[in-house]
mmCIF file of C-alpha atoms in Angstrom:
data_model
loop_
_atom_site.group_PDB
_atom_site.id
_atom_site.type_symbol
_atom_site.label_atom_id
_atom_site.label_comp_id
_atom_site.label_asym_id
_atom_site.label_seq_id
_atom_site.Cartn_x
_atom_site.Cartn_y
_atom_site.Cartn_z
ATOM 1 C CA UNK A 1 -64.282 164.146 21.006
ATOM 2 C CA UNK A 2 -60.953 164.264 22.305
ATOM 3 C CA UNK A 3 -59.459 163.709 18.679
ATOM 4 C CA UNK A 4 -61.267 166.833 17.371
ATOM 5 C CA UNK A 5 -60.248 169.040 20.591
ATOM 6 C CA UNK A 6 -56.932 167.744 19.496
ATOM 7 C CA UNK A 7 -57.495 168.432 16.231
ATOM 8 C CA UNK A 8 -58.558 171.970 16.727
ATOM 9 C CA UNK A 9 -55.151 172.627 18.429
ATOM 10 C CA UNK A 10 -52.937 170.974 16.279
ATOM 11 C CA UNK A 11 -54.882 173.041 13.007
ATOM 12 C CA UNK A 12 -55.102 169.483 11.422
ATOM 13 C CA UNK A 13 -56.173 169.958 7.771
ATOM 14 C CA UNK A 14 -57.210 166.898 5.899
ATOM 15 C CA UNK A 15 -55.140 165.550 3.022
ATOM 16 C CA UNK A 16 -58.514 163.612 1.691
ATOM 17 C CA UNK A 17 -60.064 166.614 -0.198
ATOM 18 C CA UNK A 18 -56.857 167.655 -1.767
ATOM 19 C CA UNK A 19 -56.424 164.319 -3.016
ATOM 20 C CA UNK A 20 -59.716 163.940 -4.992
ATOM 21 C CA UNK A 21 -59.564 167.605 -6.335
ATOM 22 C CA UNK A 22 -55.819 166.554 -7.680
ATOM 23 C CA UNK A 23 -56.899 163.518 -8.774
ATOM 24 C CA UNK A 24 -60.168 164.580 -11.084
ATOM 25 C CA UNK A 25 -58.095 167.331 -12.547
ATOM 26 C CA UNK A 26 -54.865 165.038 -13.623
ATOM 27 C CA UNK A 27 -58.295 162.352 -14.710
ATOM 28 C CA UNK A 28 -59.160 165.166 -16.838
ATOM 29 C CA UNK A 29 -55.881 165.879 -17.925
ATOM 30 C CA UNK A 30 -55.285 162.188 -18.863
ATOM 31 C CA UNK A 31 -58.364 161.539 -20.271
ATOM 32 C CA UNK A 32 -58.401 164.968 -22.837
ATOM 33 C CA UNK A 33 -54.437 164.711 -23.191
ATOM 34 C CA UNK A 34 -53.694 168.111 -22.239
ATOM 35 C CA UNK A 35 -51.560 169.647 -19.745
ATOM 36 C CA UNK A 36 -52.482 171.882 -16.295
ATOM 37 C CA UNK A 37 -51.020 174.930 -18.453
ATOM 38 C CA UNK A 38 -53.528 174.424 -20.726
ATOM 39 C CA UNK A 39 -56.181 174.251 -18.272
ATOM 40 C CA UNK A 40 -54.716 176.937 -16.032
ATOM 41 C CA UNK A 41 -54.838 179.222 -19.457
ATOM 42 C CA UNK A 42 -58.269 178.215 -20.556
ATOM 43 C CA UNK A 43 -59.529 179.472 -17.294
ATOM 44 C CA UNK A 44 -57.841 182.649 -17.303
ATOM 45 C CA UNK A 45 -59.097 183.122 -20.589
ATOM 46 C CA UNK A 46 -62.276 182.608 -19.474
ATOM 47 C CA UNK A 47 -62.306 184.715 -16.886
ATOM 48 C CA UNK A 48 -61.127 187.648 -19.089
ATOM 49 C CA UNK A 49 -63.723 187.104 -21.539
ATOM 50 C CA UNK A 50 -66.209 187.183 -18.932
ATOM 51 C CA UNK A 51 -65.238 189.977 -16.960
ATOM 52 C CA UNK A 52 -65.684 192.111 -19.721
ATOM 53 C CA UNK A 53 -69.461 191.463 -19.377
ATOM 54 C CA UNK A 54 -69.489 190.971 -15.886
ATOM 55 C CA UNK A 55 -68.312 191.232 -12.500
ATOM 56 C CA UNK A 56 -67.563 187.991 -10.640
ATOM 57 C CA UNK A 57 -66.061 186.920 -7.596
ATOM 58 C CA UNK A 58 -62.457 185.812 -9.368
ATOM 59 C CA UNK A 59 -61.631 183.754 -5.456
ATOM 60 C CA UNK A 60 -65.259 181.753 -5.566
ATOM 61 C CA UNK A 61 -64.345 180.829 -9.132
ATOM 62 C CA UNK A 62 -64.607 176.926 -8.988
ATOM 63 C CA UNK A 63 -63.380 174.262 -11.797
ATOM 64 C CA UNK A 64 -66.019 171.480 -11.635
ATOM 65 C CA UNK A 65 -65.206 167.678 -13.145
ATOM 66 C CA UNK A 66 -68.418 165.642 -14.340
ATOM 67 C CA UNK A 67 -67.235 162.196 -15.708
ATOM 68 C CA UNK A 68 -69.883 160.038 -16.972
ATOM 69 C CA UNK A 69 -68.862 157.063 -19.322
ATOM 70 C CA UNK A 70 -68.448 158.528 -22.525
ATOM 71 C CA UNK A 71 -68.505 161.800 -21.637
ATOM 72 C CA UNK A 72 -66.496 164.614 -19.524
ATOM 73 C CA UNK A 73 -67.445 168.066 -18.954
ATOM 74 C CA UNK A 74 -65.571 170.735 -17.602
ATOM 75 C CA UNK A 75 -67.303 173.534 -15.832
ATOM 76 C CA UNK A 76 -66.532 177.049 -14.948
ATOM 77 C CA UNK A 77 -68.922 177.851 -12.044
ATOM 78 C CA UNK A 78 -68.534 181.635 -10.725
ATOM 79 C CA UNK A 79 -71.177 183.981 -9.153
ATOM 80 C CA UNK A 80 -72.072 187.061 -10.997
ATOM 81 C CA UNK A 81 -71.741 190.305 -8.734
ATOM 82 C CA UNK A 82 -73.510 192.445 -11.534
ATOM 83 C CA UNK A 83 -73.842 193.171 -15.195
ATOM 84 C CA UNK A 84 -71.136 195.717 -16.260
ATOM 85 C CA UNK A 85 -73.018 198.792 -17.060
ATOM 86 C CA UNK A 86 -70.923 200.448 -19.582
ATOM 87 C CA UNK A 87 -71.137 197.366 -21.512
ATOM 88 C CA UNK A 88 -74.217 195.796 -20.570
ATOM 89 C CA UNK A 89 -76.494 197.069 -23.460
ATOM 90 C CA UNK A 90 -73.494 196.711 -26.126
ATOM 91 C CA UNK A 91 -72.810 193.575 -25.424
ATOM 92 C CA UNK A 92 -73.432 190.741 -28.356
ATOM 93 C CA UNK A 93 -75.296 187.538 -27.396
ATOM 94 C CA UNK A 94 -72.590 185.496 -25.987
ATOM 95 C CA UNK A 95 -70.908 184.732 -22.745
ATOM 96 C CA UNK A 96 -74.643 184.919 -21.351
ATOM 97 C CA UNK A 97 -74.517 181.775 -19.596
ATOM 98 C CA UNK A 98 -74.495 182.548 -16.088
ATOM 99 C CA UNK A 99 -70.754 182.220 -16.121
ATOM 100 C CA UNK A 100 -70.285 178.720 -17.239
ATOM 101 C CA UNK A 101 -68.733 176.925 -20.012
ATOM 102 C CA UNK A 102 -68.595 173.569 -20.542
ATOM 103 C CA UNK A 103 -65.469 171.849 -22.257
ATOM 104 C CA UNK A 104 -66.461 167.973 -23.893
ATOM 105 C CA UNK A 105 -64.568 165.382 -25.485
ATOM 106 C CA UNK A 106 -65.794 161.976 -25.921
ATOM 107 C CA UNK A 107 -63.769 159.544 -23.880
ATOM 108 C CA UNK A 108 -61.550 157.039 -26.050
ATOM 109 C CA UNK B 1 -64.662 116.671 -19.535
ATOM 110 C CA UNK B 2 -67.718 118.095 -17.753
ATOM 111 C CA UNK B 3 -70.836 118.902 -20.116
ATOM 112 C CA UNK B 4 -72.501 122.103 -18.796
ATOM 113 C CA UNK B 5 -73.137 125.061 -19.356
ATOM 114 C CA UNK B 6 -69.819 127.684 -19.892
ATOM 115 C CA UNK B 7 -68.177 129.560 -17.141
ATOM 116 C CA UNK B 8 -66.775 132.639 -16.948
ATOM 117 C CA UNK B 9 -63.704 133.964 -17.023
ATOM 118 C CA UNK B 10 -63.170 137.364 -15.017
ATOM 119 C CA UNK B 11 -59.813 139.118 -14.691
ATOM 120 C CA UNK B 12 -58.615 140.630 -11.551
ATOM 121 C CA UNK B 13 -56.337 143.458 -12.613
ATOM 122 C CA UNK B 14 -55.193 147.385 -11.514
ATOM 123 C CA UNK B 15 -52.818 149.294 -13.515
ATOM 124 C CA UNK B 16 -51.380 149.281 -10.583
ATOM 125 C CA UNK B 17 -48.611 146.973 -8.901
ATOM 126 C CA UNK B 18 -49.314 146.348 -5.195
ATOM 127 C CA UNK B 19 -52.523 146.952 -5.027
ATOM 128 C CA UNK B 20 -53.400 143.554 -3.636
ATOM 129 C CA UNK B 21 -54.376 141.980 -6.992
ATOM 130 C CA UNK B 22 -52.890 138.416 -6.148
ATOM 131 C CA UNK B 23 -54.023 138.382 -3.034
ATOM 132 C CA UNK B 24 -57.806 139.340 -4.159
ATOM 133 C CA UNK B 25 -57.330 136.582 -6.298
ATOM 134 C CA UNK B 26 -56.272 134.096 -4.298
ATOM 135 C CA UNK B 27 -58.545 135.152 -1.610
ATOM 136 C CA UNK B 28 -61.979 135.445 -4.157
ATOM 137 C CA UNK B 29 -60.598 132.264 -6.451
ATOM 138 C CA UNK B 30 -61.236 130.238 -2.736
ATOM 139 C CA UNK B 31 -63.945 131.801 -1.287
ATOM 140 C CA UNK B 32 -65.880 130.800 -4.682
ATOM 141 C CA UNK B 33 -65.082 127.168 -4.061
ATOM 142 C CA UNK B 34 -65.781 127.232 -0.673
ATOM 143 C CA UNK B 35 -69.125 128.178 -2.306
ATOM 144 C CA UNK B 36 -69.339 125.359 -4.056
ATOM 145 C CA UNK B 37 -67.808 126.231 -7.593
ATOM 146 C CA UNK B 38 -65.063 124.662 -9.205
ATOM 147 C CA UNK B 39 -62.422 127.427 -9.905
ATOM 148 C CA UNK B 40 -59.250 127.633 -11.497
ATOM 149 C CA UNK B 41 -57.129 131.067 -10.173
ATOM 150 C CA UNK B 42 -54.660 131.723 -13.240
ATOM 151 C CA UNK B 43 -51.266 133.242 -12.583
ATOM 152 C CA UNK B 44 -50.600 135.615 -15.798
ATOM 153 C CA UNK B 45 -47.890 137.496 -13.889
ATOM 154 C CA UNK B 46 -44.889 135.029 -16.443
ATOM 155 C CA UNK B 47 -41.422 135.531 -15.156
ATOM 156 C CA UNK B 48 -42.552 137.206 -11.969
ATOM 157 C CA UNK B 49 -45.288 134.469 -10.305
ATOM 158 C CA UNK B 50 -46.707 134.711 -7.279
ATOM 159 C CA UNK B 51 -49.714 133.581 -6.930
ATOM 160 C CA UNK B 52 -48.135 129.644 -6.091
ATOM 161 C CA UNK B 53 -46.358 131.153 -2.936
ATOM 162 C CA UNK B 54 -48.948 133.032 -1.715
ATOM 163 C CA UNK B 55 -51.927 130.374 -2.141
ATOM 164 C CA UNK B 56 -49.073 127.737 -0.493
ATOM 165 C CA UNK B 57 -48.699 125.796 -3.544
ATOM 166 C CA UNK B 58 -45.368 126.532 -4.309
ATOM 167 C CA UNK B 59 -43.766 122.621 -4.083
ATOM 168 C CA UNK B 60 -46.140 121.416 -6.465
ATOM 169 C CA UNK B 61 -45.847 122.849 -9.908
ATOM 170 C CA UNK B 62 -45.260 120.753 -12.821
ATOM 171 C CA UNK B 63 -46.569 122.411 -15.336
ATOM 172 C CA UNK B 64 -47.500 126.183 -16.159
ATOM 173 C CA UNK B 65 -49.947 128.582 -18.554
ATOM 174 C CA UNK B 66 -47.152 128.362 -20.875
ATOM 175 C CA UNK B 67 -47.085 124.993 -21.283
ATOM 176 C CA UNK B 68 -50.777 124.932 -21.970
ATOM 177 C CA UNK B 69 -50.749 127.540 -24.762
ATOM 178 C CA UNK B 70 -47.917 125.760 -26.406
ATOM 179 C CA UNK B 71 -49.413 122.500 -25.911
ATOM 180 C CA UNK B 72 -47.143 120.621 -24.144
ATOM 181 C CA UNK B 73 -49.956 119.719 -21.826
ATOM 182 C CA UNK B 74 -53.592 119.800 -21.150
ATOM 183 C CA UNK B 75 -55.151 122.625 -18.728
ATOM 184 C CA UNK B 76 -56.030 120.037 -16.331
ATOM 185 C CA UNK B 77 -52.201 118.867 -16.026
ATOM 186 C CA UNK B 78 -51.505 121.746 -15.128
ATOM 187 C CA UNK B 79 -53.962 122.927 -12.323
ATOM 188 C CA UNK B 80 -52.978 122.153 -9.168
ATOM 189 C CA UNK B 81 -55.528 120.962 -6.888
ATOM 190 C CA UNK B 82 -55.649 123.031 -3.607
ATOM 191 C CA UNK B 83 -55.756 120.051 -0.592
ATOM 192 C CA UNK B 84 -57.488 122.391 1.979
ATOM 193 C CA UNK B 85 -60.620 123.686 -0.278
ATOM 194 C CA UNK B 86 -62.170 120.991 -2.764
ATOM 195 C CA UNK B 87 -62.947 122.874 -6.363
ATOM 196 C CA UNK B 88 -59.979 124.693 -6.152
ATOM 197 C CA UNK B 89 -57.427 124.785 -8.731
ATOM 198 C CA UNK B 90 -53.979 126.875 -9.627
ATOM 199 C CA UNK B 91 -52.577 126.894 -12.730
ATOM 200 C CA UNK B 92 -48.924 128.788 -12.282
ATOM 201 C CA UNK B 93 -46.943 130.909 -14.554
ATOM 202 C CA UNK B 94 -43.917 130.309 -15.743
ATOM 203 C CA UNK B 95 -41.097 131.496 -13.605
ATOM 204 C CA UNK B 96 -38.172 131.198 -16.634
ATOM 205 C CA UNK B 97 -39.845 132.795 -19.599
ATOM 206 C CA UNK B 98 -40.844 136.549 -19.993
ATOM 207 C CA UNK B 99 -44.520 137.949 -20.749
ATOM 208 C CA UNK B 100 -43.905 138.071 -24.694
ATOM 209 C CA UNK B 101 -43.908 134.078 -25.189
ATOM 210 C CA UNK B 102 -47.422 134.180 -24.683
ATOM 211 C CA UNK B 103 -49.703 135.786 -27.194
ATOM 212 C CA UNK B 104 -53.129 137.068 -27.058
ATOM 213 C CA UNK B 105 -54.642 134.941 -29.970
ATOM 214 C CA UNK B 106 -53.128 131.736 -27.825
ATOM 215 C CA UNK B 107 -54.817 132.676 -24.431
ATOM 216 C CA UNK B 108 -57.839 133.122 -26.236
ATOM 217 C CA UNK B 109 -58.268 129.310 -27.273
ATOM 218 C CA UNK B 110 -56.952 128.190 -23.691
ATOM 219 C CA UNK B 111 -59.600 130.551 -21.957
ATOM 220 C CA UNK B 112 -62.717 128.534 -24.090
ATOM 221 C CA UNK B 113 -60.557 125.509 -22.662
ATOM 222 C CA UNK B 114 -60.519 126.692 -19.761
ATOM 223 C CA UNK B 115 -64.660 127.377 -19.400
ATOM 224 C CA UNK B 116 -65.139 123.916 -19.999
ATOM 225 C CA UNK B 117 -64.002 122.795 -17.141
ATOM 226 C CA UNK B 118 -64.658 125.266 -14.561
ATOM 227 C CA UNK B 119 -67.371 127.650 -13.139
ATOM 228 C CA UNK B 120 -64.824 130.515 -12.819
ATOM 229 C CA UNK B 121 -61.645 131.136 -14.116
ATOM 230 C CA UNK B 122 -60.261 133.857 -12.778
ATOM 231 C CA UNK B 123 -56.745 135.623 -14.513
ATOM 232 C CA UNK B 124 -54.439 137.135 -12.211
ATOM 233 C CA UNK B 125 -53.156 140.215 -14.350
ATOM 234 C CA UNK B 126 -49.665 141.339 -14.154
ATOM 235 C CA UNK B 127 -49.105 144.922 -13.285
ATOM 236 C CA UNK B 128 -49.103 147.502 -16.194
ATOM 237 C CA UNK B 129 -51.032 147.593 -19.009
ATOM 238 C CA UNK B 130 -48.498 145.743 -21.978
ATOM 239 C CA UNK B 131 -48.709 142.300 -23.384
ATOM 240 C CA UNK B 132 -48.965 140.822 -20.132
ATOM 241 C CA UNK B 133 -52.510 142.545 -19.351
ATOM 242 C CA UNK B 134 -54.060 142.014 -23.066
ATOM 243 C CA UNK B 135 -53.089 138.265 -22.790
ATOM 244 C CA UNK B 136 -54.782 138.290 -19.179
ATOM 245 C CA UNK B 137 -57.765 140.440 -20.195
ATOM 246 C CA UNK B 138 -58.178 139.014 -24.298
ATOM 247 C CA UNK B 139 -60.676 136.231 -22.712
ATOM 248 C CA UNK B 140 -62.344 137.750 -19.523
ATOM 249 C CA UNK B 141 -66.025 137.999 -20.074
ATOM 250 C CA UNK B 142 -65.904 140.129 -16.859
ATOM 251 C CA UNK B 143 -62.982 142.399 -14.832
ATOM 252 C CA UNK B 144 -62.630 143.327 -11.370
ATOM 253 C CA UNK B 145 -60.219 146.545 -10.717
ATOM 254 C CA UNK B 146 -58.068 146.578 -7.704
ATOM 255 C CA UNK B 147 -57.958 150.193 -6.471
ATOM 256 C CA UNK B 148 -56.119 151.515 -2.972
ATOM 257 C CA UNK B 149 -57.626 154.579 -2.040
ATOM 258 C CA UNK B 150 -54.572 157.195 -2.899
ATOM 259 C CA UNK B 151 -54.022 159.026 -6.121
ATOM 260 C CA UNK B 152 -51.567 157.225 -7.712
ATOM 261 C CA UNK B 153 -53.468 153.495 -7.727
ATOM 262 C CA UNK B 154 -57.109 155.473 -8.661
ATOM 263 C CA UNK B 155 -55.476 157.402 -11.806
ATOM 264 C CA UNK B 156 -54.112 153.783 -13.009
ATOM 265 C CA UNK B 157 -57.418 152.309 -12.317
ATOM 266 C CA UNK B 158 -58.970 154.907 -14.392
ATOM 267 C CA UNK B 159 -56.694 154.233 -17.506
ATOM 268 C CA UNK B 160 -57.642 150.590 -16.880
ATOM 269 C CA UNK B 161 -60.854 151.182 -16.593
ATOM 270 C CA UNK B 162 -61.103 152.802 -19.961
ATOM 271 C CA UNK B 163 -58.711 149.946 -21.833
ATOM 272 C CA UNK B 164 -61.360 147.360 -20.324
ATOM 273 C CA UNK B 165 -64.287 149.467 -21.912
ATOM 274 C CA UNK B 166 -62.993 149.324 -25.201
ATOM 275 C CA UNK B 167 -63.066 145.693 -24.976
ATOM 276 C CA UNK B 168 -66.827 146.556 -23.960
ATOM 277 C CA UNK B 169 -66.235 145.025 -20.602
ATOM 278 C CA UNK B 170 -67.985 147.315 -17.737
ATOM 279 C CA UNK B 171 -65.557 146.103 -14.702
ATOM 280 C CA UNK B 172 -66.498 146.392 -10.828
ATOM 281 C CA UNK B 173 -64.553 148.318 -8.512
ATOM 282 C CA UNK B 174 -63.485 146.833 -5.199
ATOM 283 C CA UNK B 175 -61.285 149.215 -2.780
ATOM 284 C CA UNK B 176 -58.748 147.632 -1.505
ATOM 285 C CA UNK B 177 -56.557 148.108 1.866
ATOM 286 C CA UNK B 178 -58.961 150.498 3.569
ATOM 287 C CA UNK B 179 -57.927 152.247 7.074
ATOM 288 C CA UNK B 180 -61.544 153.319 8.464
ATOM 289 C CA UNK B 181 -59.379 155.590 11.054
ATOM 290 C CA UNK B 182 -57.576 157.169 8.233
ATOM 291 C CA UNK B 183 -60.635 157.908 6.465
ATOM 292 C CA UNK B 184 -62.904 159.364 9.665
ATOM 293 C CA UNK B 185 -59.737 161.963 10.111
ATOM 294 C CA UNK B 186 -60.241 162.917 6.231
ATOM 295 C CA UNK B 187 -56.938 161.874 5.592
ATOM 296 C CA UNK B 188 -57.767 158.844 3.347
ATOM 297 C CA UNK B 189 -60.099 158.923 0.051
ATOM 298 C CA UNK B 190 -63.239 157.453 1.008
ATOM 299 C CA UNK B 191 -64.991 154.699 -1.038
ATOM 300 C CA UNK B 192 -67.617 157.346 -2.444
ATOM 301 C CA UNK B 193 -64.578 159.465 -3.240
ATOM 302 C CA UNK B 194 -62.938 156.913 -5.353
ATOM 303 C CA UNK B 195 -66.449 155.654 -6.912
ATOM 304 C CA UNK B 196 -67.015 159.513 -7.594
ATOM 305 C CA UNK B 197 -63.576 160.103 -9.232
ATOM 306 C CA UNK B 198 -64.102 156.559 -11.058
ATOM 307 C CA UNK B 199 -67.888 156.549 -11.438
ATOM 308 C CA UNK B 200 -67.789 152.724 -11.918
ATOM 309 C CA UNK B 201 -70.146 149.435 -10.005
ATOM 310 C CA UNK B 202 -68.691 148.776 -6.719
ATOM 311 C CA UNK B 203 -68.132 145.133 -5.984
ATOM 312 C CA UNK B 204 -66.773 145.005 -2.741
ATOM 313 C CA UNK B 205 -64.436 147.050 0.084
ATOM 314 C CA UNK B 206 -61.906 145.304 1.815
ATOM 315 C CA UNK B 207 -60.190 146.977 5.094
ATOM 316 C CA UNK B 208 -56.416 146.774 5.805
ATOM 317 C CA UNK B 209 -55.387 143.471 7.715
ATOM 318 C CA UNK B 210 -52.794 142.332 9.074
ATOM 319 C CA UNK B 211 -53.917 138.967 8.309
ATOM 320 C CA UNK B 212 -53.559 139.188 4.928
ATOM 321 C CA UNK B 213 -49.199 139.533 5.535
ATOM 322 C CA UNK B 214 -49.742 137.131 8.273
ATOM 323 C CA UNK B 215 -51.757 134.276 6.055
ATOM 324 C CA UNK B 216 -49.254 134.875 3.168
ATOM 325 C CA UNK B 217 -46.254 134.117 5.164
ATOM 326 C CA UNK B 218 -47.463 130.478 5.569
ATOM 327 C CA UNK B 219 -49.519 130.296 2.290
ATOM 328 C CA UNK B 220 -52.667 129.577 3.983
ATOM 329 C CA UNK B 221 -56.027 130.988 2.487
ATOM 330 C CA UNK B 222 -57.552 134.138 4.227
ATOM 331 C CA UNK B 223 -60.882 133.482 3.681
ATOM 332 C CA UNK B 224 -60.357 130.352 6.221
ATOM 333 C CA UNK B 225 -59.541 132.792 8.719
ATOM 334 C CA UNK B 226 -62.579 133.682 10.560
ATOM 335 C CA UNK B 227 -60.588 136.489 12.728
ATOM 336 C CA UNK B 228 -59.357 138.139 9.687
ATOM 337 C CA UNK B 229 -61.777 141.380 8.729
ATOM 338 C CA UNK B 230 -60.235 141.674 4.833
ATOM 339 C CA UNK B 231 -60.614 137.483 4.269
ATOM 340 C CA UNK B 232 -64.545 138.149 5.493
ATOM 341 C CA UNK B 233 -65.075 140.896 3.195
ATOM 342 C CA UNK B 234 -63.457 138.615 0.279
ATOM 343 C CA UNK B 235 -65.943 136.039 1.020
ATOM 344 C CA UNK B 236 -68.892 138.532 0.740
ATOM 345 C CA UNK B 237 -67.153 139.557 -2.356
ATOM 346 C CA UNK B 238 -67.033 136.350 -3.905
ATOM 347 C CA UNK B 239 -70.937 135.469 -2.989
ATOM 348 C CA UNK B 240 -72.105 138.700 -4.758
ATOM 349 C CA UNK B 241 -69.797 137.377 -7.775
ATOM 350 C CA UNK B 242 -71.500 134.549 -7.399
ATOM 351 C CA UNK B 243 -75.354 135.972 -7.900
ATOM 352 C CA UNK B 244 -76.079 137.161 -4.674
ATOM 353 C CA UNK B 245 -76.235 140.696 -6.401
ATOM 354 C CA UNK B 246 -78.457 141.898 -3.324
ATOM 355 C CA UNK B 247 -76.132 141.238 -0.468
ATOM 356 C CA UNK B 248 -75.469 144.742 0.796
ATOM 357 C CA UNK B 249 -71.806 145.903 0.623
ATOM 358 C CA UNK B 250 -70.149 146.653 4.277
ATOM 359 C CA UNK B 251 -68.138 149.551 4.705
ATOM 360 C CA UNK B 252 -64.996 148.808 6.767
ATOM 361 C CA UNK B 253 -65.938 150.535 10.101
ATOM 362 C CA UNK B 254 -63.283 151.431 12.934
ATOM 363 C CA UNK B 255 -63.177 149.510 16.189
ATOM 364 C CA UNK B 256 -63.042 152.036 18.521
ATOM 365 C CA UNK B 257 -60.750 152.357 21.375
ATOM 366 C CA UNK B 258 -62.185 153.308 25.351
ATOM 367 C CA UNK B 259 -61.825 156.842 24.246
ATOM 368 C CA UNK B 260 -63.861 156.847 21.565
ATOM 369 C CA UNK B 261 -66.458 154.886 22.865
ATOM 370 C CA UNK B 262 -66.557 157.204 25.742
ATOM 371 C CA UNK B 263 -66.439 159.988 22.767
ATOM 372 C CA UNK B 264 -69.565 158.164 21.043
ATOM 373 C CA UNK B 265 -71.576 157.861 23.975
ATOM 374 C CA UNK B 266 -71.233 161.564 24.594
ATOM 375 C CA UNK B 267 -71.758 162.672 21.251
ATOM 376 C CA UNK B 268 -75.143 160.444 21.370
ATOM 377 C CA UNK B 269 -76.553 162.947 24.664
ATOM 378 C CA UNK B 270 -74.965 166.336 23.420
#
């Protein structure tokens, strides 16, 4: 009790969660052998691609880490505000996924 | 030589130097006698060992590992009976040579050797993941992996995690050096964080302990200390090594001070 009154005052903000989002991303990084630039890119790709079909929320755009075994998968979570109407009806039958793409590569 | 049936040989190892690897070792390699099973702890760390001073062994070392593989002696020569627990055995490294006069091939014929004559071998790996790790790893049939929960020991576990794979070895996790205080303010990975990074079987926590500087300063074994918290945790470690699969793993808790009891108890009515 009196720790989080404390905490509240002193604006204490916990190292723990930082630690395990900067660790799955340099996992990933190790794992696939790529660099952050090439992550940061992929996503800003992304994000241009699918903005041209959709609006989305670019700040609740999450990266997501699975790691199984064999297998990791990258995923692009981000909520859809609404289908673009200029484009909607011209639009050819990709980048329909709800936002997400997934990025695998078997483990070594 | 004993006829039975073979033992097995696990390697404790981490990526990772000072994790707490020789000390897990030490501290499991006893607690699995005290259990009843004759155990040989191996020191693979050649040119930097350890494992003699910190088990309290240090004065009598005649032979080493290397002196097995080259065959200047026989295994049991070389294992150094521990007087306080019966079953327990150290053979040393060598303090003179470096980790390339070993070779993988050779540890390999001293590790059947070795399961002959004892329930559990276990190979204390050196840090890093060179010659000195294959020639502790080559003859494990199992691996334990010595993690600390910050990012710089889990992303080495990781890469060891996935070298011991492709020698189709699935190693158990044990999290090492745990502050319980550290980890309620959320400024400490939890064990589920690390397992979740990691995603491999836990085998054990162990909290941080003072005992564990204290018991190495006079080379006595942790697990005989009933006050210490990370020897107890060892000894739970080594009975679910030993079979006891079910035993429930206990996650280091805080002891909590007047104020937070006080804090507790008013939580509990809020």
């Amino acid at each position: 009790m009196i720790n989080s009154l404390l905490k509240r005052f002193t604006d204490h903000t916990p190292s723990r969660e930082a630690a395990k989002k900067r660790l799955k991303i340099t996992l990933i990084c190790d794992q696939l052998e790529v660099n952050d630039s090439i992550l940061i890119n992929l996503q800003s790709d992304i994000i241009q691609v699918i903005s041209r079909y959709f609006e989305i929320d670019r700040e609740a755009l999450q990266l997501e880490f699975q790691r199984d075994k064999n297998i990791s998968t990258l995923a692009f979570n981000t909520p859809i505000l609404c289908v673009k109407k200029e484009l909607g009806s011209a639009v050819p039958d990709q980048g329909d996924k709800g936002g997400q793409e997934s990025y695998k590569k078997k483990k070594k | 030589m004993r006829c039975k049936l073979k033992g097995r040989i696990i390697v404790i190892t981490s990526g990772k130097g000072g994790v707490g690897k020789t000390t897990a070792t030490a501290s499991i390699g006893a607690a699995l006698a005290l259990e009843g099973k004759r155990v040989a702890v191996v020191d693979m760390d050649i040119g930097l060992r350890n494992l003699d001073v910190v088990m309290g062994l240090e004065n009598r070392i005649v032979f080493n590992i290397v002196d097995v593989v080259n065959g200047k002696c026989k295994p049991s020569q070389a294992a150094i009976r521990d007087r306080r627990i019966e079953n327990l055995f150290l053979i040393p490294a060598s303090q003179s040579d470096n980790k390339d006069v070993l070779t993988p091939a050779g540890m390999e014929r001293v590790g059947k050797l070795l399961k002959k004559e004892f329930d559990y071998v276990l190979m204390d790996s050196p840090a890093g993941i060179d010659r000195g790790f294959e020639n502790a790893v080559v003859s494990a049939d199992e691996a334990v992996v010595i993690c600390t929960p910050d990012v710089a020991a889990v992303r080495d576990a990781d890469r060891v995690i996935g070298l011991l794979y492709a020698r189709s070895i699935t190693p158990k996790l044990l999290v090492n050096r745990i502050v319980p205080e550290m980890v309620a303010n959320g400024d400490m990975l939890s064990h589920e964080d690390v397992i979740d990074v990691l995603s491999v079987p836990l085998v054990g926590l162990v909290p941080m302990d003072q005992q564990v500087i204290i018991s190495s300063n006079v080379g006595l074994p942790l697990v005989m200390q009933n006050d210490s918290t990370a020897g107890q945790a060892f000894r739970r470690i080594a009975r679910r090594i030993n079979g006891e699969s079910d035993l429930s793993i206990q996650v280091p808790h805080h002891q909590k001070g007047m104020w937070g009891m006080l804090a507790s108890k008013f939580g509990k009515k809020e």
